[in-house]
């Protein structure tokens, strides 16, 4: 087994792990009970799945085909930067719109912080 074949296997392994994480993420989006946990599944694991898949494809093309693609690097950076931010903003919008949490939620720490802020500003009186 030469170096080129080893790099091929590494890239195949990364793509396979990315595909498995994408399936796990899709299952989490379907199975989780509320928008907050679904957003977590959609952003955390799917971001890692896309990053691993794009990294595997980048390594494959670079090592086997001798093709260095800046587009793959930009795609990796774009997903890495925008996906967690968009998930945070969607969850924040849902919270500010007073979307109900599931009954199994034990503690809402953000509610306490918002009430304290309102009392400091004088709106809670």
PDB file of C-alpha atoms in Angstrom:
ATOM      1  CA  UNK A   1       0.000   0.000   0.000  1.00  0.00           C
ATOM      2  CA  UNK A   2       1.568   3.269  -1.091  1.00  0.00           C
ATOM      3  CA  UNK A   3       1.025   6.793   0.202  1.00  0.00           C
ATOM      4  CA  UNK A   4      -1.553   7.670  -2.465  1.00  0.00           C
ATOM      5  CA  UNK A   5      -3.738   4.728  -1.479  1.00  0.00           C
ATOM      6  CA  UNK A   6      -3.441   5.595   2.200  1.00  0.00           C
ATOM      7  CA  UNK A   7      -4.543   9.158   1.509  1.00  0.00           C
ATOM      8  CA  UNK A   8      -7.460   7.801  -0.539  1.00  0.00           C
ATOM      9  CA  UNK A   9      -8.527   5.650   2.398  1.00  0.00           C
ATOM     10  CA  UNK A  10      -8.251   8.594   4.788  1.00  0.00           C
ATOM     11  CA  UNK A  11     -10.412  10.739   2.525  1.00  0.00           C
ATOM     12  CA  UNK A  12     -12.953   7.913   2.138  1.00  0.00           C
ATOM     13  CA  UNK A  13     -13.016   7.511   5.919  1.00  0.00           C
ATOM     14  CA  UNK A  14     -13.663  11.247   6.415  1.00  0.00           C
ATOM     15  CA  UNK A  15     -16.465  11.224   3.850  1.00  0.00           C
ATOM     16  CA  UNK A  16     -18.007   8.129   5.457  1.00  0.00           C
ATOM     17  CA  UNK A  17     -17.912   9.636   8.946  1.00  0.00           C
ATOM     18  CA  UNK A  18     -19.433  12.833   7.535  1.00  0.00           C
ATOM     19  CA  UNK A  19     -22.256  10.854   5.941  1.00  0.00           C
ATOM     20  CA  UNK A  20     -22.933   8.975   9.178  1.00  0.00           C
ATOM     21  CA  UNK A  21     -23.058  12.243  11.130  1.00  0.00           C
ATOM     22  CA  UNK A  22     -25.448  13.704   8.542  1.00  0.00           C
ATOM     23  CA  UNK A  23     -27.815  10.764   9.082  1.00  0.00           C
ATOM     24  CA  UNK A  24     -27.555  11.197  12.856  1.00  0.00           C
ATOM     25  CA  UNK A  25     -28.283  14.905  12.465  1.00  0.00           C
ATOM     26  CA  UNK A  26     -31.335  14.230  10.295  1.00  0.00           C
ATOM     27  CA  UNK A  27     -32.598  11.712  12.829  1.00  0.00           C
ATOM     28  CA  UNK A  28     -32.164  14.277  15.602  1.00  0.00           C
ATOM     29  CA  UNK A  29     -34.086  16.894  13.651  1.00  0.00           C
ATOM     30  CA  UNK A  30     -36.989  14.479  13.229  1.00  0.00           C
ATOM     31  CA  UNK A  31     -36.966  12.971  16.732  1.00  0.00           C
ATOM     32  CA  UNK A  32     -36.283  15.913  19.058  1.00  0.00           C
ATOM     33  CA  UNK A  33     -39.356  17.483  20.663  1.00  0.00           C
ATOM     34  CA  UNK A  34     -38.947  21.259  20.333  1.00  0.00           C
ATOM     35  CA  UNK A  35     -37.324  23.912  18.196  1.00  0.00           C
ATOM     36  CA  UNK A  36     -34.424  24.418  20.596  1.00  0.00           C
ATOM     37  CA  UNK A  37     -33.179  20.850  20.569  1.00  0.00           C
ATOM     38  CA  UNK A  38     -33.883  20.509  16.849  1.00  0.00           C
ATOM     39  CA  UNK A  39     -31.801  23.594  16.195  1.00  0.00           C
ATOM     40  CA  UNK A  40     -28.998  22.043  18.212  1.00  0.00           C
ATOM     41  CA  UNK A  41     -29.131  18.881  16.112  1.00  0.00           C
ATOM     42  CA  UNK A  42     -29.316  20.847  12.889  1.00  0.00           C
ATOM     43  CA  UNK A  43     -26.345  23.079  13.598  1.00  0.00           C
ATOM     44  CA  UNK A  44     -23.882  21.084  15.657  1.00  0.00           C
ATOM     45  CA  UNK A  45     -23.790  17.687  14.038  1.00  0.00           C
ATOM     46  CA  UNK A  46     -24.656  18.776  10.514  1.00  0.00           C
ATOM     47  CA  UNK A  47     -21.884  21.382  10.592  1.00  0.00           C
ATOM     48  CA  UNK A  48     -19.401  18.700  11.579  1.00  0.00           C
ATOM     49  CA  UNK A  49     -20.825  16.364   8.920  1.00  0.00           C
ATOM     50  CA  UNK A  50     -20.409  18.933   6.153  1.00  0.00           C
ATOM     51  CA  UNK A  51     -16.931  19.874   7.363  1.00  0.00           C
ATOM     52  CA  UNK A  52     -15.761  16.256   7.421  1.00  0.00           C
ATOM     53  CA  UNK A  53     -17.264  15.536   4.010  1.00  0.00           C
ATOM     54  CA  UNK A  54     -15.756  18.625   2.389  1.00  0.00           C
ATOM     55  CA  UNK A  55     -12.413  17.932   4.056  1.00  0.00           C
ATOM     56  CA  UNK A  56     -12.414  14.378   2.712  1.00  0.00           C
ATOM     57  CA  UNK A  57     -13.255  15.570  -0.784  1.00  0.00           C
ATOM     58  CA  UNK A  58     -10.585  18.287  -0.586  1.00  0.00           C
ATOM     59  CA  UNK A  59      -7.929  15.790   0.523  1.00  0.00           C
ATOM     60  CA  UNK A  60      -8.956  13.344  -2.190  1.00  0.00           C
ATOM     61  CA  UNK A  61      -8.746  15.874  -5.013  1.00  0.00           C
ATOM     62  CA  UNK A  62      -5.526  17.351  -3.685  1.00  0.00           C
ATOM     63  CA  UNK A  63      -3.675  14.053  -3.176  1.00  0.00           C
ATOM     64  CA  UNK A  64      -5.078  11.816  -5.902  1.00  0.00           C
ATOM     65  CA  UNK A  65      -6.048  14.206  -8.693  1.00  0.00           C
ATOM     66  CA  UNK A  66      -3.386  16.867  -7.911  1.00  0.00           C
ATOM     67  CA  UNK A  67      -6.133  19.495  -7.935  1.00  0.00           C
ATOM     68  CA  UNK A  68      -5.989  22.161  -5.237  1.00  0.00           C
ATOM     69  CA  UNK A  69      -9.397  23.794  -4.951  1.00  0.00           C
ATOM     70  CA  UNK A  70      -9.776  27.082  -3.142  1.00  0.00           C
ATOM     71  CA  UNK A  71     -13.542  26.647  -3.467  1.00  0.00           C
ATOM     72  CA  UNK A  72     -13.489  23.701  -1.068  1.00  0.00           C
ATOM     73  CA  UNK A  73     -11.522  25.713   1.478  1.00  0.00           C
ATOM     74  CA  UNK A  74     -13.924  28.635   1.123  1.00  0.00           C
ATOM     75  CA  UNK A  75     -16.858  26.248   1.460  1.00  0.00           C
ATOM     76  CA  UNK A  76     -15.396  24.778   4.632  1.00  0.00           C
ATOM     77  CA  UNK A  77     -14.797  28.241   6.103  1.00  0.00           C
ATOM     78  CA  UNK A  78     -18.251  29.467   5.069  1.00  0.00           C
ATOM     79  CA  UNK A  79     -20.052  26.535   6.684  1.00  0.00           C
ATOM     80  CA  UNK A  80     -17.844  26.702   9.775  1.00  0.00           C
ATOM     81  CA  UNK A  81     -18.635  30.385  10.314  1.00  0.00           C
ATOM     82  CA  UNK A  82     -22.272  30.680   9.251  1.00  0.00           C
ATOM     83  CA  UNK A  83     -23.959  27.515  10.461  1.00  0.00           C
ATOM     84  CA  UNK A  84     -23.469  28.000  14.228  1.00  0.00           C
ATOM     85  CA  UNK A  85     -24.371  31.683  13.962  1.00  0.00           C
ATOM     86  CA  UNK A  86     -27.557  30.960  12.020  1.00  0.00           C
ATOM     87  CA  UNK A  87     -28.544  28.263  14.514  1.00  0.00           C
ATOM     88  CA  UNK A  88     -28.021  30.685  17.372  1.00  0.00           C
ATOM     89  CA  UNK A  89     -30.107  33.373  15.671  1.00  0.00           C
ATOM     90  CA  UNK A  90     -32.949  30.959  14.882  1.00  0.00           C
ATOM     91  CA  UNK A  91     -33.012  29.744  18.468  1.00  0.00           C
ATOM     92  CA  UNK A  92     -32.892  33.302  19.778  1.00  0.00           C
ATOM     93  CA  UNK A  93     -35.761  34.343  17.512  1.00  0.00           C
ATOM     94  CA  UNK A  94     -37.802  31.363  18.704  1.00  0.00           C
ATOM     95  CA  UNK A  95     -37.107  32.242  22.347  1.00  0.00           C
ATOM     96  CA  UNK A  96     -37.991  35.902  21.865  1.00  0.00           C
ATOM     97  CA  UNK A  97     -41.187  34.850  20.072  1.00  0.00           C
ATOM     98  CA  UNK A  98     -42.045  32.842  23.197  1.00  0.00           C
ATOM     99  CA  UNK A  99     -42.073  29.436  21.513  1.00  0.00           C
ATOM    100  CA  UNK A 100     -42.856  26.861  24.183  1.00  0.00           C
ATOM    101  CA  UNK A 101     -40.151  24.570  25.477  1.00  0.00           C
ATOM    102  CA  UNK A 102     -40.816  20.895  25.951  1.00  0.00           C
ATOM    103  CA  UNK A 103     -42.153  19.695  29.304  1.00  0.00           C
ATOM    104  CA  UNK A 104     -38.909  17.869  29.992  1.00  0.00           C
ATOM    105  CA  UNK A 105     -36.975  21.161  30.143  1.00  0.00           C
ATOM    106  CA  UNK A 106     -35.736  21.493  33.706  1.00  0.00           C
ATOM    107  CA  UNK A 107     -34.370  25.029  33.893  1.00  0.00           C
ATOM    108  CA  UNK A 108     -34.620  28.201  31.837  1.00  0.00           C
ATOM    109  CA  UNK A 109     -31.558  30.249  32.776  1.00  0.00           C
ATOM    110  CA  UNK A 110     -32.151  32.845  30.084  1.00  0.00           C
ATOM    111  CA  UNK A 111     -35.528  33.767  31.544  1.00  0.00           C
ATOM    112  CA  UNK A 112     -33.903  34.697  34.855  1.00  0.00           C
ATOM    113  CA  UNK A 113     -31.333  36.864  33.095  1.00  0.00           C
ATOM    114  CA  UNK A 114     -33.988  38.664  31.045  1.00  0.00           C
ATOM    115  CA  UNK A 115     -36.113  39.378  34.127  1.00  0.00           C
ATOM    116  CA  UNK A 116     -33.081  40.763  35.968  1.00  0.00           C
ATOM    117  CA  UNK A 117     -32.259  43.007  33.034  1.00  0.00           C
ATOM    118  CA  UNK A 118     -35.841  44.291  32.849  1.00  0.00           C
ATOM    119  CA  UNK A 119     -35.810  45.101  36.567  1.00  0.00           C
ATOM    120  CA  UNK A 120     -32.531  46.964  36.239  1.00  0.00           C
ATOM    121  CA  UNK A 121     -33.900  49.007  33.350  1.00  0.00           C
ATOM    122  CA  UNK A 122     -37.098  49.743  35.292  1.00  0.00           C
ATOM    123  CA  UNK A 123     -39.466  47.934  32.965  1.00  0.00           C
ATOM    124  CA  UNK A 124     -40.325  45.207  35.435  1.00  0.00           C
ATOM    125  CA  UNK A 125     -41.957  47.507  37.990  1.00  0.00           C
TER     126      UNK A 125
END
